[in-house]
Amino acid sequence: MQVHSIGIDMGGTFTDFVSYDPRKGQIRLDKIPTHKTTPWKPIIEYLQHTAPPGRDIADIRHGTTVGVNAVIERTRSRTGLLTTEGFRDILEIGRQKRPRLYDLRVSAAPPLIPRNLRIPVKERMSAQGTIVTSLDKQGLAEAAEVFKTNGVQSIAILFLHAYINDLHERKAAAFLKKALPGVFVTTSSEVIAQFREYERLSTTAVNAYLKPVMVAYLETLFQKLQEMDLKAPFYISQSDGGITSAQTAIQLPVRTLYSGPSAGVVGCAAFYGKQGRDLISLDMGGTSTDLALISGRQPVTTTEKTAAGYPILFPAIDLKTVGAGGGSIAQIDQGGFLQVGPASAQADPGPACYGKGGQQPTVTDANLILGMLGPDTMLGGKITMDKAKAVQATEQHICRHLGRSVSKSAEAIIRLAVSNIANAIRNISILTGIHPQELTLAAYGGSGPMHAADIARELGISEVIIPPNPGVFSALGLLCSNLTMDFVNTVQGLSVQKIAGAADALHQKGRRWFAREKIAASMQKMQWSADLRYKGQNYEINIKLAPDTFQKGIDLDGLTQRFHQKHIQRYGHCQQEQEVEIVNLRLKCLGLVSASVRPQGIEGKHRGKSQQERMVTFLGWDQPLSTPVLSKSLACRQKELKGPVIIEEMDATMVIGPRDQGTIGPHGELLIKVGAN
């Protein structure tokens, strides 16, 4: 009987696994170091040796960093561009939009597609979607020859105003697929039918760039699964927190860029979101820290993110990533100042204390030196850490330059990492109009629970929630995800007729998607929204619409008033006399397949040990303190946990500071009251 759902979260350092049996309400977990060159290996190893038998697996849900790593490294696929004559250089021109306005040394991300592979062709659509210049077939043939000569693996097509009429894009795609068999072809209209040609092109270019990468990864993985005779449905996590079929992930890999971190936010919202109390989720792993705001039980989302400097137009959870994780390398910069991250030692060679060849000190090395981590803490003793190597790396690379002791240098590393994360949280919350003191910090990931209380203290946050087995929480969050797909149509103006026509077109696309994904009618849900702005304004505000909006008829006056109110909430003012227009109509389709799971009853490979003591140096304390070290099972037996206390699980270490007090919640979560002791 197929009952188990399996969540797989592939991080830069570890790949995490969670198996859920709904009959028993039981969750089992595991962690395996990530293989950078063959990322599918830990998955096959887990399914062969640890997972339930294949016949018992209902589905597999996979969050992966394959896509975002490929974009960051820019070494994976040779991609070409076919575009309207005169628009060859859009990728480099970009838009006059500068995130660091006063930085005189800032440089734009180099285009994913080099200029010699960006080929213009004669064609033109008007802004109303009528043909101005027919598609030049001779130009198409010449472009195909250039792509063939240069060994292009994937081609992006962007024609002007294709979001209104994609006839020329479809014709060009059909020609190139026939002329260049085996080459992937992506049109902007199938990726994102939305105005703003630069952002649409950037999204399409990233999608085209990722197609060969995602195909190579998933084809290899599925070949291995086929050899195991594993036939369970296989889903890929997306940036919006939903999941999708592997086939859709191959066609639209750009939607998977933030698949791993988004799953943890979904789990955090499902388990700990509540009305009247906003959360900030903190996912600190081995490579980086991902932060997201959760308001009213829902993650805060955005319709435009950037990946390695490239704008992406798909809806996504509004994550902020900081280069601070357990493997973040500490070094002295050219100015003689200490710097932590963004470079990471990852799983291989890993921190110096792993003894696998790492020579530079990391946050993990600093935690080992200070006593936050014990030598046999990692993965329940699977990884034994060498404190002498951590001390040696810190002395060589940090102490000599700072003129400080090993302990003080390690403390400086942790303090800087904590400060970097706290500053990022300030940016997220204050820019949204929320003071950090109004938030509850929900911390997970392999390193987050160690530093959560110190981060909260720096921000004035009084409460921290740490879920059970926080090191695999993102994998658990995958079980809370639903199938999702987003559709958008640009509708400029405020015409009932235009809006109704766009809504009908989107509705048909949604129905076709439900049918393709084989989602039963009882599990289907549609969510409508619209992007509004004052006419002439450059930025839109997304307003959610009622599910029955188009059955009852759209209330334009009510929609306009809601826009004014949200404009006041975001910017502090509105312009009642100014004309308002709808720019985009959006439809999110959901297949309701999330598992009814609570983060409790988790079984890992814990070692049964009695209470121990360890000398630990805490931030702000001059001398090490003798600190009780408990297993989670021992901690659960105590009503109050007055700091200092360290709690160790197989996948993470939790720290309650000397000034703090902890309790174990009804579902196994650790609640820390900062400064209550």
XYZ file of C-alpha atoms in Angstrom:
677
model
C 0.000 0.000 0.000
C 1.486 3.334 -1.082
C 1.288 5.589 1.970
C 4.646 7.241 2.642
C 5.366 10.749 1.358
C 9.065 11.548 1.108
C 10.545 15.049 1.183
C 14.067 15.589 -0.158
C 15.800 18.939 0.326
C 19.145 19.268 -1.434
C 21.321 21.959 0.123
C 24.828 23.072 -0.657
C 26.264 21.034 2.232
C 23.749 18.289 3.104
C 20.798 16.610 1.405
C 17.969 16.111 3.912
C 15.334 13.389 3.862
C 11.976 13.077 5.634
C 9.590 10.135 5.299
C 6.010 10.527 6.607
C 3.618 7.676 7.358
C 0.098 9.189 7.789
C -1.302 5.955 9.290
C 0.992 6.208 12.311
C 1.597 9.963 12.168
C 5.260 9.015 12.169
C 8.154 10.885 10.587
C 11.641 9.501 10.005
C 14.629 11.516 8.888
C 18.167 11.298 7.586
C 20.956 13.558 6.317
C 23.609 12.716 3.722
C 26.412 15.036 2.528
C 25.600 16.590 -0.856
C 27.645 15.488 -3.876
C 28.484 18.597 -5.890
C 29.362 16.853 -9.169
C 26.767 14.058 -8.905
C 23.927 15.577 -6.832
C 21.591 12.641 -7.501
C 23.817 10.172 -5.597
C 22.556 10.914 -2.029
C 18.960 10.472 -3.245
C 19.653 7.043 -4.710
C 21.687 6.065 -1.637
C 18.789 7.018 0.642
C 16.120 5.282 -1.459
C 18.191 2.110 -1.684
C 19.226 1.795 1.950
C 17.007 3.893 4.256
C 13.659 4.773 2.673
C 10.555 2.570 2.929
C 10.202 -0.024 0.133
C 9.275 1.473 -3.232
C 5.838 -0.167 -3.197
C 5.019 1.784 -0.001
C 5.956 5.243 -1.363
C 2.977 7.416 -2.358
C 5.023 10.317 -3.744
C 8.431 11.981 -3.614
C 8.865 15.755 -3.300
C 12.238 17.238 -4.129
C 13.683 20.684 -3.438
C 16.907 21.269 -5.343
C 19.684 23.831 -5.708
C 20.704 22.516 -9.152
C 19.088 25.454 -10.971
C 20.277 28.339 -8.815
C 23.810 26.905 -8.636
C 23.939 26.709 -12.437
C 22.934 30.374 -12.746
C 25.452 31.486 -10.112
C 28.314 29.486 -11.606
C 27.436 30.358 -15.246
C 29.430 27.399 -16.589
C 26.741 24.933 -17.554
C 25.054 25.428 -20.960
C 25.689 27.275 -24.222
C 22.590 29.353 -24.920
C 21.539 31.487 -27.909
C 18.947 34.226 -28.340
C 16.699 35.057 -31.288
C 15.157 38.512 -30.964
C 13.508 41.335 -32.875
C 15.906 43.389 -34.976
C 17.089 46.372 -32.947
C 16.725 44.637 -29.587
C 19.864 42.523 -29.564
C 21.430 44.298 -26.586
C 18.472 44.425 -24.186
C 20.173 41.941 -21.852
C 23.097 44.331 -21.346
C 21.180 47.632 -21.452
C 18.715 46.382 -18.845
C 16.654 48.976 -17.031
C 17.516 52.108 -15.078
C 16.859 50.315 -11.820
C 19.767 50.291 -9.377
C 19.527 48.389 -6.096
C 22.752 50.094 -4.905
C 22.236 53.611 -6.205
C 25.295 55.227 -4.589
C 27.782 52.404 -5.127
C 30.245 53.774 -7.687
C 31.908 50.394 -8.126
C 28.812 48.293 -8.742
C 28.836 46.245 -11.925
C 25.921 44.571 -13.661
C 25.792 40.790 -13.895
C 27.303 39.695 -17.213
C 24.608 38.458 -19.619
C 23.996 34.711 -19.652
C 24.022 34.831 -23.459
C 27.121 36.344 -25.171
C 26.565 38.967 -27.886
C 27.742 36.761 -30.747
C 24.957 34.292 -29.894
C 22.260 36.988 -29.707
C 20.880 37.030 -33.249
C 18.399 39.698 -34.468
C 15.767 38.894 -37.103
C 13.358 41.153 -38.966
C 9.801 41.015 -37.566
C 7.540 43.369 -35.633
C 4.246 43.285 -33.778
C 2.504 46.469 -32.703
C 1.572 47.123 -29.071
C -1.981 46.130 -30.052
C -0.828 42.773 -31.442
C -1.136 43.478 -35.166
C 1.620 42.513 -37.610
C 3.765 45.469 -38.651
C 6.599 43.475 -40.284
C 6.299 39.806 -41.249
C 8.779 37.278 -39.882
C 11.853 37.027 -42.134
C 12.270 33.325 -43.032
C 15.704 33.893 -44.588
C 16.851 35.593 -41.388
C 15.586 32.589 -39.421
C 17.613 30.193 -41.565
C 20.766 32.305 -41.127
C 20.234 32.449 -37.358
C 19.816 28.660 -37.211
C 23.135 28.249 -39.027
C 24.908 30.520 -36.521
C 23.467 28.534 -33.613
C 24.466 25.238 -35.212
C 28.017 26.395 -35.964
C 28.525 27.552 -32.375
C 27.184 24.362 -30.766
C 24.268 26.037 -29.032
C 22.359 23.675 -26.713
C 19.381 25.877 -25.965
C 17.712 28.912 -27.602
C 15.581 31.672 -26.090
C 13.175 33.573 -28.347
C 11.930 37.042 -27.467
C 9.989 39.156 -29.949
C 8.575 42.574 -29.167
C 4.964 42.546 -27.907
C 4.757 38.730 -28.058
C 2.806 38.842 -24.792
C -0.075 40.286 -26.846
C 0.395 38.168 -29.985
C 2.887 35.287 -29.980
C 2.336 34.207 -33.616
C 5.882 35.041 -34.709
C 7.444 33.395 -31.660
C 5.528 30.181 -32.307
C 6.533 30.162 -35.977
C 10.196 30.791 -35.155
C 10.175 28.060 -32.498
C 8.676 25.514 -34.921
C 11.316 26.386 -37.538
C 14.256 26.108 -35.107
C 13.037 22.819 -33.616
C 12.902 21.339 -37.117
C 16.223 22.845 -38.257
C 18.110 22.020 -35.020
C 16.828 18.694 -33.633
C 17.952 18.069 -30.072
C 18.326 21.783 -29.288
C 15.964 23.153 -26.613
C 13.802 26.094 -27.719
C 12.030 28.442 -25.284
C 9.668 31.290 -26.240
C 8.974 34.218 -23.949
C 5.216 33.851 -24.442
C 5.205 30.291 -23.049
C 7.408 31.295 -20.114
C 5.758 34.554 -19.029
C 3.186 36.427 -21.157
C 3.772 39.767 -19.473
C 4.878 43.230 -20.568
C 8.318 44.767 -19.843
C 10.586 43.284 -22.479
C 13.823 43.339 -20.444
C 12.440 41.409 -17.473
C 10.550 39.052 -19.805
C 13.746 38.413 -21.757
C 15.810 37.914 -18.600
C 13.307 35.346 -17.305
C 13.205 33.574 -20.674
C 17.009 33.575 -21.006
C 17.426 32.030 -17.536
C 14.794 29.418 -18.383
C 16.547 28.526 -21.646
C 19.924 28.426 -19.909
C 18.599 26.018 -17.269
C 16.790 23.582 -19.571
C 19.840 21.457 -20.531
C 20.968 21.493 -16.884
C 17.613 20.367 -15.491
C 17.118 17.762 -18.225
C 20.569 16.263 -17.613
C 19.984 16.126 -13.847
C 16.448 14.722 -13.928
C 17.072 12.262 -16.761
C 20.014 10.786 -14.851
C 17.981 10.668 -11.636
C 14.956 9.067 -13.329
C 17.152 6.503 -15.050
C 18.450 5.447 -11.626
C 14.894 5.372 -10.231
C 13.770 3.242 -13.165
C 16.586 0.795 -12.476
C 15.186 0.542 -8.934
C 11.684 -0.009 -10.398
C 10.411 2.989 -8.382
C 7.231 4.338 -9.979
C 5.906 6.782 -7.364
C 4.985 10.304 -8.614
C 8.000 12.625 -8.418
C 7.443 16.347 -7.788
C 9.838 19.285 -7.838
C 9.505 22.212 -5.444
C 9.100 25.733 -6.874
C 10.061 29.241 -5.778
C 6.476 30.051 -4.763
C 6.457 27.213 -2.231
C 4.363 24.895 -4.381
C 5.376 21.704 -6.143
C 5.084 20.700 -9.790
C 5.496 17.627 -11.941
C 8.959 16.793 -13.199
C 7.789 17.415 -16.790
C 6.745 20.978 -15.937
C 10.033 21.518 -14.095
C 11.872 20.523 -17.285
C 9.801 22.955 -19.366
C 9.929 25.803 -16.826
C 13.051 25.235 -14.702
C 13.196 28.963 -13.919
C 10.313 28.328 -11.495
C 12.551 26.058 -9.379
C 15.355 28.516 -8.595
C 14.432 28.905 -4.913
C 12.751 25.541 -4.491
C 14.590 24.367 -1.369
C 14.358 27.481 0.847
C 10.723 28.146 -0.110
C 9.593 24.761 1.246
C 10.834 25.594 4.742
C 8.852 28.849 4.723
C 5.701 26.958 3.701
C 6.211 24.552 6.619
C 6.868 27.420 8.996
C 3.643 29.175 7.951
C 1.630 25.934 8.199
C 2.903 24.952 11.647
C 3.528 28.259 13.428
C 1.739 31.033 11.547
C -1.140 32.601 13.448
C -3.272 35.694 13.136
C -2.038 38.768 14.958
C 1.588 37.613 15.246
C 3.971 37.840 12.332
C 6.955 35.531 11.940
C 10.366 35.864 10.414
C 11.675 32.497 9.263
C 15.419 31.894 9.561
C 16.833 28.940 7.637
C 20.565 28.808 8.385
C 22.228 25.841 6.763
C 25.774 24.969 5.865
C 26.157 27.416 2.965
C 23.785 30.360 3.478
C 20.897 31.768 5.485
C 17.454 32.333 3.941
C 14.997 34.737 5.550
C 11.308 35.324 4.835
C 8.443 37.232 6.418
C 5.207 35.385 7.258
C 2.142 37.551 7.859
C -1.380 36.316 8.585
C -0.336 32.654 8.187
C 0.925 33.335 4.658
C 4.479 33.872 3.382
C 5.000 37.327 1.894
C 5.422 36.884 -1.867
C 6.712 38.943 -4.758
C 6.145 38.841 -8.518
C 9.745 39.758 -9.300
C 12.947 38.368 -7.818
C 16.542 38.318 -8.963
C 18.858 35.338 -9.322
C 22.575 36.234 -9.452
C 21.560 39.692 -10.692
C 19.040 38.515 -13.310
C 15.392 39.639 -12.894
C 12.868 36.794 -12.711
C 9.176 37.636 -13.189
C 7.555 34.536 -11.701
C 5.705 34.789 -8.369
C 7.951 33.629 -5.539
C 8.237 33.738 -1.774
C 10.111 36.947 -1.013
C 13.280 35.336 0.324
C 16.375 37.249 1.371
C 19.590 35.228 1.216
C 22.656 36.039 3.312
C 26.033 34.389 2.727
C 26.272 33.171 6.317
C 26.038 29.457 7.102
C 27.923 26.876 9.085
C 30.409 26.468 6.243
C 30.877 30.207 5.625
C 34.581 30.992 5.449
C 36.081 33.617 7.774
C 38.947 35.631 6.316
C 40.698 38.981 6.518
C 39.890 41.251 3.569
C 42.248 43.636 1.765
C 41.479 46.398 4.248
C 42.500 44.202 7.188
C 38.942 43.644 8.396
C 37.308 40.369 9.343
C 34.817 39.039 6.795
C 32.488 36.049 7.140
C 31.056 34.609 3.891
C 29.711 34.618 1.286
C 32.310 32.018 0.226
C 31.571 28.602 1.717
C 33.595 25.451 2.356
C 30.405 23.449 1.541
C 30.428 19.698 2.219
C 33.669 19.104 0.334
C 36.239 19.897 1.629
C 34.061 21.340 4.393
C 35.181 23.244 7.504
C 38.749 22.709 8.711
C 37.492 20.616 11.636
C 36.027 18.012 9.249
C 39.580 16.912 8.443
C 38.783 16.567 4.721
C 41.299 19.111 3.475
C 39.633 22.412 4.397
C 42.302 24.927 5.403
C 40.297 28.068 6.217
C 38.236 28.623 9.384
C 34.459 28.668 9.152
C 31.492 29.429 11.407
C 31.372 25.722 12.315
C 35.045 25.815 13.366
C 34.304 28.854 15.546
C 31.347 27.096 17.182
C 33.510 24.064 17.913
C 36.204 26.258 19.494
C 33.640 28.049 21.690
C 32.043 24.780 22.792
C 28.652 25.353 21.119
C 29.378 22.161 19.198
C 30.905 19.032 20.659
C 33.436 16.945 18.708
C 30.890 14.148 18.175
C 27.767 16.324 17.776
C 27.439 16.325 13.982
C 24.890 13.848 12.576
C 24.720 11.928 15.838
C 28.415 11.152 15.696
C 28.613 10.229 12.001
C 31.053 13.094 11.544
C 33.765 13.484 14.187
C 35.179 17.010 14.295
C 38.808 17.807 15.039
C 39.089 20.829 17.339
C 42.868 21.011 16.869
C 42.412 21.585 13.125
C 39.816 24.294 13.812
C 42.230 26.038 16.196
C 45.102 25.752 13.718
C 43.069 27.275 10.854
C 41.822 30.111 13.068
C 45.301 30.898 14.367
C 46.826 30.938 10.905
C 44.165 32.970 9.083
C 42.537 35.141 11.758
C 44.462 35.428 15.047
C 47.733 36.595 13.488
C 45.978 39.429 11.678
C 43.614 40.527 14.461
C 46.096 40.097 17.286
C 43.506 38.225 19.341
C 43.370 34.852 21.067
C 41.764 31.867 19.381
C 38.694 32.141 21.604
C 38.242 35.881 20.965
C 38.760 35.376 17.220
C 36.144 32.613 17.175
C 33.764 34.865 19.096
C 34.361 37.657 16.561
C 33.478 35.267 13.716
C 30.185 34.310 15.359
C 29.375 37.894 16.318
C 29.883 39.078 12.725
C 27.751 36.264 11.283
C 24.977 37.089 13.784
C 25.218 40.796 12.929
C 25.019 40.155 9.177
C 21.850 38.099 9.598
C 20.286 40.616 12.005
C 20.902 43.452 9.540
C 19.214 41.482 6.770
C 16.162 40.892 9.009
C 15.980 44.638 9.716
C 15.925 45.330 5.990
C 13.128 42.828 5.370
C 10.884 43.901 8.235
C 11.379 47.667 8.345
C 10.942 48.058 4.582
C 7.624 46.218 4.995
C 6.569 48.568 7.789
C 7.097 46.071 10.627
C 9.528 46.600 13.501
C 11.610 43.496 14.305
C 10.409 43.649 17.924
C 6.901 42.802 16.686
C 8.082 39.501 15.184
C 8.586 35.966 16.432
C 11.747 34.351 15.095
C 11.250 30.808 13.751
C 14.692 29.243 13.319
C 15.643 26.018 11.600
C 18.356 24.574 9.373
C 21.471 22.856 10.680
C 22.966 26.061 12.114
C 19.961 28.337 12.776
C 18.998 26.984 16.232
C 22.529 27.607 17.529
C 22.424 31.322 16.780
C 18.697 32.139 16.889
C 18.647 33.549 20.439
C 21.668 35.810 19.790
C 20.114 37.093 16.552
C 16.817 37.734 18.354
C 18.638 39.534 21.177
C 20.343 41.892 18.732
C 16.976 42.732 17.149
C 14.966 43.071 20.359
C 12.852 40.003 19.487
C 11.537 38.342 22.634
C 10.407 34.919 21.368
C 12.104 32.193 19.312
C 10.474 29.009 17.974
C 12.652 26.061 16.981
C 10.787 23.109 15.431
C 11.686 19.521 16.289
C 14.510 18.231 14.083
C 15.125 21.707 12.650
C 18.000 20.523 10.463
C 15.571 18.778 8.086
C 12.652 21.190 8.445
C 12.697 22.313 4.798
C 12.325 18.690 3.732
C 9.364 18.436 6.111
C 7.916 21.635 4.612
C 7.768 19.910 1.235
C 5.055 17.647 2.638
C 2.932 20.754 3.321
C 3.154 21.971 -0.290
C 0.447 21.869 -2.954
C 0.766 21.586 -6.719
C 0.848 25.127 -8.135
C 1.028 26.926 -11.474
C 0.792 30.651 -12.238
C -0.639 32.307 -15.321
C -0.600 36.025 -16.176
C -2.027 38.283 -18.880
C -1.141 41.937 -19.354
C -4.319 44.073 -19.400
C -3.574 47.783 -19.498
C -6.478 50.014 -18.562
C -9.602 49.521 -16.453
C -12.036 48.107 -18.999
C -14.548 45.483 -17.843
C -14.555 43.963 -21.325
C -10.736 43.632 -21.490
C -10.537 42.197 -17.994
C -13.303 39.666 -18.682
C -11.577 38.553 -21.898
C -8.233 38.125 -20.137
C -9.893 36.246 -17.265
C -11.561 33.844 -19.697
C -8.226 33.126 -21.442
C -6.497 32.505 -18.100
C -9.355 30.312 -16.906
C -8.982 28.088 -19.974
C -5.225 27.789 -19.390
C -5.884 26.821 -15.790
C -8.383 24.135 -16.771
C -5.932 22.675 -19.266
C -3.245 22.603 -16.565
C -5.559 20.800 -14.107
C -6.321 18.214 -16.801
C -2.653 17.755 -17.733
C -1.652 17.249 -14.095
C -4.642 14.889 -13.566
C -5.927 16.837 -10.556
C -9.400 15.811 -9.423
C -12.091 18.502 -9.380
C -12.433 18.238 -5.591
C -8.732 19.101 -5.235
C -8.743 22.113 -7.585
C -8.538 25.700 -6.407
C -8.094 28.986 -8.278
C -6.794 32.225 -6.771
C -7.169 35.484 -8.697
C -5.269 38.747 -8.269
C -4.495 41.894 -10.235
C -1.525 44.260 -10.457
C -2.736 47.865 -10.215
C -0.968 51.230 -10.417
C -1.653 54.892 -10.937
C -1.484 55.671 -14.641
C 2.084 56.694 -15.449
C 3.486 55.056 -12.330
C 6.303 52.543 -12.789
C 5.490 50.056 -10.002
C 2.386 47.988 -9.377
C 0.671 46.707 -6.244
C -0.873 43.252 -6.290
C -4.467 43.116 -5.032
C -6.106 39.751 -4.313
C -9.553 39.158 -5.820
C -12.427 37.115 -4.414
C -12.776 33.596 -5.923
C -16.193 34.465 -7.406
C -15.104 37.835 -8.800
C -15.798 36.926 -12.419
C -19.027 35.058 -11.720
C -20.553 38.101 -10.014
C -18.858 40.681 -12.221
C -15.811 42.678 -11.249
C -16.417 45.690 -8.958
C -14.002 48.247 -10.407
C -14.852 50.947 -7.842
C -14.267 48.567 -4.939
C -11.041 47.321 -6.506
C -9.808 50.890 -6.952
C -10.539 51.744 -3.320
C -8.656 48.656 -2.128
C -5.713 49.785 -4.238
C -5.781 53.261 -2.635
C -5.832 51.665 0.837
C -2.920 49.359 0.090
C -0.990 52.283 -1.435
C -1.422 54.175 1.842
C -0.307 51.106 3.806
C 2.840 50.696 1.705
C 3.810 54.287 0.862
C 1.959 56.413 3.434
C -0.218 58.277 0.924
C -2.603 57.818 -2.008
C -3.923 59.957 -4.883
C -7.694 59.567 -4.974
C -8.002 61.891 -7.962
C -5.403 59.993 -10.045
C -6.559 57.489 -12.682
C -5.931 53.831 -11.737
C -5.231 51.047 -14.242
C -4.927 47.271 -14.097
C -1.617 46.198 -15.595
C -1.680 42.413 -15.156
C -4.361 39.887 -14.310
C -3.022 36.815 -12.500
C -4.336 33.318 -11.848
C -2.754 30.832 -9.444
C -3.982 27.263 -9.801
C -3.563 24.844 -6.896
C -3.873 21.092 -6.677
C -4.538 20.416 -2.997
C -2.163 17.523 -2.286
C -0.479 18.670 0.944
C -0.142 16.072 3.690
C -1.850 16.632 7.058
C 1.347 16.489 9.049
C 2.514 17.965 12.328
C 6.219 18.219 13.212
C 6.008 15.682 15.998
C 6.755 12.004 16.557
C 9.937 12.349 14.522
C 12.318 9.434 14.711
C 15.948 9.924 13.789
C 19.144 8.123 14.581
C 19.548 9.507 18.113
C 22.087 8.119 20.489
C 20.714 7.392 23.930
C 22.990 9.405 26.210
C 22.581 10.859 29.645
C 23.074 14.512 30.528
C 26.591 15.838 30.034
C 28.428 19.052 30.820
C 30.546 21.145 28.453
C 32.467 24.394 28.867
C 30.900 26.912 26.499
C 31.830 30.524 25.729
C 28.692 32.579 25.018
C 28.599 35.934 23.247
C 28.886 38.706 25.804
C 30.459 36.484 28.497
C 34.149 36.796 29.282
C 34.593 33.324 30.724
C 33.378 29.895 29.587
C 30.400 28.546 31.528
C 29.795 24.952 32.534
C 26.719 24.115 30.443
C 24.379 21.113 30.572
C 24.173 19.245 27.252
C 20.903 17.335 26.819
C 19.419 15.071 24.214
C 16.009 16.195 22.975
C 14.327 13.302 24.781
C 15.850 14.453 28.106
C 14.905 18.073 27.409
C 11.289 17.065 26.810
C 11.058 15.704 30.362
C 11.833 19.088 31.908
C 9.148 21.736 32.334
C 11.599 24.624 32.254
C 15.029 24.909 30.695
C 16.874 27.775 32.331
C 19.906 28.824 30.350
C 22.596 28.063 29.737
C 21.493 24.785 28.152
C 22.480 23.034 24.942
C 20.105 20.538 23.323
C 21.475 18.154 20.727
C 19.504 16.330 18.050
C 20.864 14.222 15.227
C 20.484 17.063 12.733
C 21.004 20.254 14.749
C 22.187 21.801 18.003
C 19.961 24.234 19.928
C 21.413 26.819 22.294
C 19.578 28.493 25.185
C 21.806 31.334 26.381
C 22.596 32.225 30.007
C 19.964 34.996 30.004
C 17.251 32.945 28.306
C 14.623 30.408 29.249
C 13.191 27.556 27.197
C 10.185 25.249 27.248
C 9.171 22.337 25.051
C 5.856 23.001 23.279
C 2.996 20.524 22.739
C 4.340 19.341 19.384
C 7.995 19.071 20.362
C 9.007 22.603 19.395
C 11.471 24.500 21.586
C 10.196 27.907 22.694
C 12.884 30.323 23.896
C 12.016 33.467 25.837
C 14.963 35.762 25.177
C 16.175 37.594 28.276
C 13.578 35.929 30.531
C 16.122 34.277 32.837
